Short mmCIF file of C-alpha atoms and ligand atoms in Angstrom, two decimals:
data_model
loop_
_atom_site.label_atom_id
_atom_site.label_comp_id
_atom_site.label_asym_id
_atom_site.label_seq_id
_atom_site.Cartn_x
_atom_site.Cartn_y
_atom_site.Cartn_z
CA UNK A 23 0.04 -0.07 -0.08
CA UNK A 24 1.32 3.32 -1.17
CA UNK A 25 0.66 6.33 0.37
CA UNK A 26 1.82 9.95 -0.58
CA UNK A 27 2.15 12.50 2.41
CA UNK A 28 1.83 16.20 2.26
CA UNK A 29 2.52 18.65 5.06
CA UNK A 30 2.28 22.47 4.94
CA UNK A 31 0.72 23.32 8.33
CA UNK A 32 3.30 25.81 9.03
CA UNK A 33 6.86 26.76 7.71
CA UNK A 34 8.12 23.42 6.30
CA UNK A 35 7.17 22.13 3.10
CA UNK A 36 7.16 18.66 3.43
CA UNK A 37 6.65 15.58 1.02
CA UNK A 38 7.01 11.86 1.68
CA UNK A 39 5.78 8.32 -0.22
CA UNK A 40 5.57 5.46 2.02
CA UNK A 41 4.87 1.75 1.38
CA UNK A 42 3.00 -0.07 4.07
CA UNK A 43 3.90 -3.34 2.79
CA UNK A 44 7.43 -2.78 2.87
CA UNK A 45 10.22 -2.37 5.76
CA UNK A 46 10.48 -5.46 8.08
CA UNK A 47 7.11 -7.07 6.41
CA UNK A 48 4.88 -6.31 9.29
CA UNK A 49 1.73 -4.57 8.83
CA UNK A 50 2.42 -1.46 10.94
CA UNK A 51 6.25 -0.71 10.09
CA UNK A 52 6.31 1.44 7.01
CA UNK A 53 9.20 1.82 4.52
CA UNK A 54 9.81 5.51 3.60
CA UNK A 55 10.18 5.22 -0.26
CA UNK A 56 11.27 8.93 -0.68
CA UNK A 57 10.88 12.22 1.46
CA UNK A 58 11.85 15.82 1.30
CA UNK A 59 11.75 18.47 3.94
CA UNK A 60 12.21 22.22 2.87
CA UNK A 61 12.46 24.45 5.78
CA UNK A 62 11.73 28.02 5.34
CA UNK A 63 13.54 28.91 8.59
CA UNK A 64 15.84 31.06 6.87
CA UNK A 65 13.06 33.43 5.04
CA UNK A 66 11.07 34.06 8.09
CA UNK A 67 14.31 34.45 10.38
CA UNK A 68 14.56 37.78 9.78
CA UNK A 69 11.16 38.80 11.11
CA UNK A 70 11.83 36.95 14.21
CA UNK A 71 9.03 34.37 13.68
CA UNK A 72 6.79 32.82 10.90
CA UNK A 73 5.00 35.25 8.55
CA UNK A 74 1.85 33.52 7.40
CA UNK A 75 1.72 35.27 4.09
CA UNK A 76 5.26 34.58 3.31
CA UNK A 77 4.83 30.66 4.43
CA UNK A 78 1.84 30.18 1.91
CA UNK A 79 3.64 31.83 -0.91
CA UNK A 80 6.84 29.70 -0.20
CA UNK A 81 4.68 26.36 -0.02
CA UNK A 82 2.69 27.27 -3.25
CA UNK A 83 6.35 27.92 -4.81
CA UNK A 84 7.89 24.69 -3.45
CA UNK A 85 5.22 22.14 -3.03
CA UNK A 86 4.65 20.81 -6.88
CA UNK A 87 8.03 20.30 -7.79
CA UNK A 88 8.77 18.64 -4.62
CA UNK A 89 5.87 16.34 -4.89
CA UNK A 90 6.97 15.32 -8.34
CA UNK A 91 10.44 14.86 -7.11
CA UNK A 92 9.38 12.17 -4.54
CA UNK A 93 6.98 10.57 -6.77
CA UNK A 94 9.94 10.01 -9.36
CA UNK A 95 12.43 8.93 -6.90
CA UNK A 96 9.81 6.49 -5.36
CA UNK A 97 9.66 5.25 -8.91
CA UNK A 98 5.75 5.71 -8.91
CA UNK A 99 3.22 6.82 -11.27
CA UNK A 100 0.39 9.00 -9.35
CA UNK A 101 -2.24 6.54 -10.33
CA UNK A 102 -0.36 4.12 -8.31
CA UNK A 103 -1.21 5.72 -5.02
CA UNK A 104 -3.49 3.95 -2.78
CA UNK A 105 -3.99 7.29 -1.07
CA UNK A 106 -2.73 10.98 -0.35
CA UNK A 107 -2.80 12.11 3.02
CA UNK A 108 -2.54 15.63 3.77
CA UNK A 109 -2.46 18.04 7.02
CA UNK A 110 -5.77 19.48 7.01
CA UNK A 111 -5.21 21.20 10.67
CA UNK A 112 -4.35 22.90 12.96
CA UNK A 113 -1.71 25.31 11.45
CA UNK A 114 -2.06 28.44 9.32
CA UNK A 115 -5.14 29.04 7.20
CA UNK A 116 -3.28 29.95 3.92
CA UNK A 117 -0.59 27.52 4.64
CA UNK A 118 -3.00 24.68 4.97
CA UNK A 119 -5.05 25.58 1.92
CA UNK A 120 -2.11 25.03 -0.29
CA UNK A 121 -1.44 21.82 0.79
CA UNK A 122 -4.99 20.55 0.98
CA UNK A 123 -6.11 22.12 -2.69
CA UNK A 124 -2.97 20.61 -4.23
CA UNK A 125 -3.89 17.04 -2.77
CA UNK A 126 -7.46 17.69 -3.79
CA UNK A 127 -6.41 18.31 -7.26
CA UNK A 128 -3.96 15.59 -7.49
CA UNK A 129 -6.45 13.17 -6.19
CA UNK A 130 -9.19 14.11 -8.46
CA UNK A 131 -7.23 14.03 -11.48
CA UNK A 132 -5.43 10.64 -10.50
CA UNK A 133 -8.67 8.90 -8.89
CA UNK A 134 -6.76 8.53 -5.66
CA UNK A 135 -8.63 8.95 -2.43
CA UNK A 136 -7.23 12.03 -0.19
CA UNK A 137 -7.35 11.80 3.55
CA UNK A 138 -7.20 14.70 5.91
CA UNK A 139 -4.88 14.26 8.67
CA UNK A 140 -4.47 16.24 12.07
CA UNK A 141 -1.25 17.49 12.39
CA UNK A 142 -0.77 16.42 15.91
CA UNK A 143 -1.77 12.84 15.41
CA UNK A 144 1.12 12.81 12.93
CA UNK A 145 3.65 13.67 15.67
CA UNK A 146 1.59 11.40 18.09
CA UNK A 147 2.45 8.28 16.00
CA UNK A 148 5.81 9.44 14.50
CA UNK A 149 7.67 7.14 16.62
CA UNK A 150 5.83 4.30 14.73
CA UNK A 151 8.06 5.29 11.45
CA UNK A 152 11.45 3.91 13.12
CA UNK A 153 10.04 1.08 15.34
CA UNK A 154 7.13 -0.64 16.48
CA UNK A 155 4.74 1.61 18.39
CA UNK A 156 4.32 0.69 22.04
CA UNK A 157 1.29 -1.15 22.99
CA UNK A 158 -1.87 0.96 23.93
CA UNK A 159 -2.50 2.87 26.24
CA UNK A 160 0.47 5.18 26.33
CA UNK A 161 0.88 8.85 27.22
CA UNK A 162 2.54 11.27 24.53
CA UNK A 163 3.95 14.65 25.62
CA UNK A 164 3.69 16.63 22.87
CA UNK A 165 5.90 19.73 22.46
CA UNK A 166 6.35 21.88 19.56
CA UNK A 167 6.45 25.55 18.58
CA UNK A 168 2.53 26.03 18.95
CA UNK A 169 1.65 23.01 21.36
CA UNK A 170 2.57 21.58 24.81
CA UNK A 171 0.12 18.89 25.72
CA UNK A 172 -0.20 15.77 27.46
CA UNK A 173 -2.41 13.15 25.53
CA UNK A 174 -3.34 9.73 26.60
CA UNK A 175 -3.52 7.55 23.61
CA UNK A 176 -6.06 4.40 23.79
CA UNK A 177 -5.69 3.54 20.22
CA UNK A 178 -6.01 4.98 16.51
CA UNK A 179 -8.11 7.95 16.76
CA UNK A 180 -8.57 7.47 20.71
CA UNK A 181 -6.86 10.75 22.07
CA UNK A 182 -7.78 12.34 25.42
CA UNK A 183 -5.96 15.60 26.31
CA UNK A 184 -4.80 15.38 30.09
CA UNK A 185 -3.29 18.79 30.36
CA UNK A 186 -1.96 21.66 28.07
CA UNK A 187 -0.21 25.06 28.47
CA UNK A 188 -2.38 27.92 29.63
CA UNK A 189 -0.09 30.26 27.73
CA UNK A 190 2.86 30.05 25.65
CA UNK A 191 4.08 26.53 24.10
CA UNK A 192 7.37 25.11 25.49
CA UNK A 193 8.78 25.72 21.91
CA UNK A 194 7.70 29.23 21.89
CA UNK A 195 9.10 29.91 25.11
CA UNK A 196 12.46 28.63 23.82
CA UNK A 197 11.98 31.24 20.92
CA UNK A 198 10.91 34.20 23.08
CA UNK A 199 13.66 33.60 25.73
CA UNK A 200 16.29 33.34 22.74
CA UNK A 201 15.02 36.80 21.48
CA UNK A 202 15.54 38.41 24.80
CA UNK A 203 18.87 36.94 24.66
CA UNK A 204 19.73 38.48 21.17
CA UNK A 205 19.78 34.83 19.70
CA UNK A 206 18.21 33.87 16.13
CA UNK A 207 14.87 32.27 15.48
CA UNK A 208 14.21 29.39 15.96
CA UNK A 209 15.27 29.81 19.39
CA UNK A 210 15.57 26.26 20.93
CA UNK A 211 18.64 25.14 18.86
CA UNK A 212 20.20 28.50 19.45
CA UNK A 213 19.77 28.37 23.21
CA UNK A 214 20.84 24.80 23.24
CA UNK A 215 23.87 25.56 21.33
CA UNK A 216 24.79 28.36 23.69
CA UNK A 217 24.07 26.43 26.84
CA UNK A 218 26.78 23.78 25.92
CA UNK A 219 28.87 24.99 28.81
CA UNK A 220 26.69 27.11 30.91
CA UNK A 221 26.24 26.61 34.61
CA UNK A 222 22.41 26.25 34.85
CA UNK A 223 22.74 26.73 38.78
CA UNK A 224 23.93 30.30 38.49
CA UNK A 225 20.64 31.69 37.80
CA UNK A 226 17.23 30.46 39.78
CA UNK A 227 14.49 30.46 37.44
CA UNK A 228 10.99 29.50 38.39
CA UNK A 229 9.51 25.74 37.54
CA UNK A 230 6.16 26.87 36.53
CA UNK A 231 3.29 24.82 37.50
CA UNK A 232 5.53 22.04 38.49
CA UNK A 233 4.50 21.89 42.18
CA UNK A 234 0.98 22.17 41.19
CA UNK A 235 -1.01 19.05 41.31
CA UNK A 236 -2.63 19.16 37.72
CA UNK A 237 -1.07 18.27 34.27
CA UNK A 238 -1.29 21.93 32.95
CA UNK A 239 1.68 24.05 31.93
CA UNK A 240 2.60 27.79 31.77
CA UNK A 241 5.69 29.43 30.46
CA UNK A 242 4.68 32.96 30.10
CA UNK A 243 6.20 33.71 33.71
CA UNK A 244 9.31 31.93 32.98
CA UNK A 245 10.01 34.20 30.07
CA UNK A 246 9.17 37.21 32.05
CA UNK A 247 11.64 36.30 34.84
CA UNK A 248 14.32 35.53 32.15
CA UNK A 249 13.56 39.20 30.69
CA UNK A 250 13.92 40.87 34.19
CA UNK A 251 17.17 38.85 35.16
CA UNK A 252 18.62 39.90 31.84
CA UNK A 253 17.87 43.49 32.29
CA UNK A 254 18.93 43.59 35.71
CA UNK A 255 22.44 42.01 34.52
CA UNK A 256 22.23 44.45 31.91
CA UNK A 257 21.86 47.25 34.12
CA UNK A 258 24.81 46.11 36.60
CA UNK A 259 27.26 46.10 33.52
CA UNK A 260 26.12 43.79 30.78
CA UNK A 261 26.42 40.23 30.20
CA UNK A 262 29.75 38.41 29.31
CA UNK A 263 29.86 35.48 27.02
CA UNK A 264 29.72 33.07 30.30
CA UNK A 265 26.89 34.91 31.86
CA UNK A 266 24.76 34.18 28.57
CA UNK A 267 25.83 30.53 28.54
CA UNK A 268 24.78 30.30 32.14
CA UNK A 269 21.38 32.10 31.31
CA UNK A 270 20.68 29.87 28.45
CA UNK A 271 21.62 26.56 30.46
CA UNK A 272 19.15 27.81 33.33
CA UNK A 273 16.53 28.51 30.87
CA UNK A 274 16.96 25.19 29.17
CA UNK A 275 16.99 23.23 32.53
CA UNK A 276 14.07 24.92 33.83
CA UNK A 277 11.71 24.03 30.65
CA UNK A 278 13.19 20.41 30.74
CA UNK A 279 12.55 19.77 34.19
CA UNK A 280 8.84 21.09 33.82
CA UNK A 281 8.24 18.83 31.07
CA UNK A 282 9.69 15.85 32.16
CA UNK A 283 8.35 16.23 35.81
CA UNK A 284 4.79 16.77 34.41
CA UNK A 285 5.00 13.98 31.83
CA UNK A 286 6.14 11.47 34.83
CA UNK A 287 3.08 12.89 36.89
CA UNK A 288 0.63 11.97 33.82
CA UNK A 289 2.30 8.58 33.81
CA UNK A 290 1.64 8.03 37.33
CA UNK A 291 -1.78 9.45 37.59
CA UNK A 292 -3.05 7.37 34.56
CA UNK A 293 -1.26 4.21 35.59
CA UNK A 294 0.64 3.90 32.43
CA UNK A 295 4.33 3.05 32.00
CA UNK A 296 4.72 3.74 28.21
CA UNK A 297 5.91 7.29 27.39
CA UNK A 298 6.19 9.16 23.80
CA UNK A 299 7.77 12.49 23.57
CA UNK A 300 7.14 14.08 20.28
CA UNK A 301 7.44 17.69 18.59
CA UNK A 302 10.26 19.86 17.83
CA UNK A 303 11.44 20.46 21.64
CA UNK A 304 11.73 16.48 21.86
CA UNK A 305 15.04 17.01 19.98
CA UNK A 306 16.54 18.96 23.13
CA UNK A 307 19.52 17.01 24.68
CA UNK A 308 18.60 18.40 28.21
CA UNK A 309 15.08 17.16 28.17
CA UNK A 310 16.35 13.71 26.85
CA UNK A 311 18.53 13.64 29.83
CA UNK A 312 15.83 14.76 32.28
CA UNK A 313 13.59 12.29 30.74
CA UNK A 314 16.03 9.49 31.17
CA UNK A 315 16.29 10.38 34.82
CA UNK A 316 12.57 10.04 35.42
CA UNK A 317 12.25 6.91 33.29
CA UNK A 318 14.72 5.37 35.75
CA UNK A 319 13.22 6.58 38.94
CA UNK A 320 9.59 5.56 37.63
CA UNK A 321 10.34 2.59 35.56
CA UNK A 322 8.98 4.21 32.48
CA UNK A 323 9.56 3.15 28.73
CA UNK A 324 10.46 6.35 27.21
CA UNK A 325 10.50 6.53 23.38
CA UNK A 326 11.67 9.58 21.37
CA UNK A 327 11.65 9.77 17.58
CA UNK A 328 14.99 10.84 16.03
CA UNK A 329 15.15 14.46 15.67
CA UNK A 330 14.21 14.70 11.86
CA UNK A 331 10.60 13.07 12.86
CA UNK A 332 10.62 14.93 15.82
CA UNK A 333 10.33 18.37 13.72
CA UNK A 334 7.59 18.90 11.10
CA UNK A 335 7.85 16.27 8.15
CA UNK A 336 5.54 14.59 5.55
CA UNK A 337 6.33 10.95 6.64
CA UNK A 338 4.57 10.99 9.90
CA UNK A 339 1.53 12.44 7.78
CA UNK A 340 1.53 9.54 5.12
CA UNK A 341 2.07 7.05 8.10
CA UNK A 342 -1.45 8.33 9.66
CA UNK A 343 -2.73 7.93 6.18
CA UNK A 344 -1.21 4.32 5.79
CA UNK A 345 -2.75 3.22 9.25
CA UNK A 346 -6.20 4.69 8.78
CA UNK A 347 -6.49 3.01 5.06
CA UNK A 348 -4.91 -0.17 6.59
CA UNK A 349 -7.75 -0.17 9.38
CA UNK A 350 -10.66 0.41 6.64
CA UNK A 351 -11.26 3.88 7.95
CA UNK A 352 -12.59 5.58 5.01
CA UNK A 353 -12.01 9.53 3.99
CA UNK A 354 -14.84 11.66 5.42
CA UNK A 355 -17.18 12.79 2.76
CA UNK A 356 -16.95 16.31 3.11
CA UNK A 357 -13.95 18.11 4.84
CA UNK A 358 -12.09 21.47 4.70
CA UNK A 359 -8.62 22.73 6.22
CA UNK A 360 -9.25 24.08 9.60
CA UNK A 361 -6.79 26.01 11.39
CA UNK A 362 -8.12 25.23 14.75
CA UNK A 363 -9.06 21.71 14.29
CA UNK A 364 -9.24 19.88 17.86
CA UNK A 365 -7.85 16.62 18.26
O1 LIG B 20 7.52 20.59 15.98
P1 LIG B 20 8.06 21.74 15.44
O2 LIG B 20 9.10 21.36 14.39
O3 LIG B 20 7.23 23.05 14.70
C1 LIG B 20 5.81 23.10 15.27
O4 LIG B 20 5.71 24.34 16.01
O5 LIG B 20 4.94 22.25 14.87
O6 LIG B 20 8.56 22.63 16.50
C2 LIG B 20 9.15 23.72 16.58
C3 LIG B 20 9.89 24.26 17.81
C4 LIG B 20 10.38 25.60 17.87
O7 LIG B 20 9.88 26.45 18.91
C5 LIG B 20 11.99 25.34 18.23
O8 LIG B 20 12.45 26.45 18.83
C6 LIG B 20 11.97 24.10 19.06
O9 LIG B 20 10.65 23.33 18.15
N1 LIG B 20 13.01 23.30 18.93
C7 LIG B 20 14.12 23.21 19.94
C8 LIG B 20 14.85 22.41 19.38
N2 LIG B 20 14.92 22.19 18.10
C9 LIG B 20 13.61 22.98 17.89
N3 LIG B 20 13.52 23.42 21.34
C10 LIG B 20 14.56 23.16 22.11
N4 LIG B 20 15.69 22.31 21.61
C11 LIG B 20 16.02 21.85 20.40
N5 LIG B 20 17.01 21.14 20.20
ZN1 LIG B 21 4.50 20.27 14.11
#
């Protein structure tokens, strides 16, 4: 079974072709026949964040040749596809429309069914691209630029939101703190690089909501604490390179401790021992260390996709389409791109 995946919800244009019968021969393990991801980060970096209008135009320019490219590389004609899976939300409306309009047109012309896929379901199931998915139920900590959520997964399409951020997402917090430190967008990788030999203990930053007995997050107070601390240091004579590295390490550690602590609490509360961590922030090395610690302490089985499947990609979208098609779930008769599609 061959599925083309298309992802254009934010600032990555991505396409991938998966073969569900390949890989190690088992039903659920797909083979990635071809995939491409074009990041628009450099285009948006000088504005300090994603500009929706520019994102749409870039998707429009990049998507058609990229789709032809992966089809050629996979050695497939369009009519040989069993399905086209496309991100239909949540995300930027204009950006989603480029992907969904392209998918619909290609599907109509070639007689291939088109499946709308929820972007977050893509992140939740992404670890299945590289290894067998853990048995249900499992908990997913989803940490990206726009989302920070704890989700209980009881089966394909059976997702229950356990907690979420009340304000900024973890990735957004990285991005905003990076801006305060004068670092480029996206802030997560920039802070991680600067934090390399920093001493996190030099600054005491808040661990928002960590002590609260719930599964929600809040990161805007951490960002404000960083802003005040940096202003204070600058008033007292400026920040040298060591102070900047120490601050970066303190930010990273605070975010990682909160995320790992709450994920561990979710597992305990739900009586579940399997934890998947997904989304761009899951690429963070300090978070991975913190997760290893809680995994040891609580005997958790923690799975993290490799960094390229943590960030936005189309293989995870194709994979959702593949699982749905394989389990006989038909595409809805009518659907539209929905920037606020709830999980
Ligand atoms: O999932 P993603 O690629 O895009 C969506 O938001 O859907 O996540 C992007 C976010 C950005 O906020 C970026 O700063 C953060 O993930 N990120 C990181 C790292 N790599 C990306 N945050 C911390 N450490 C990293 N190594
Ligand atoms: Zn994403």
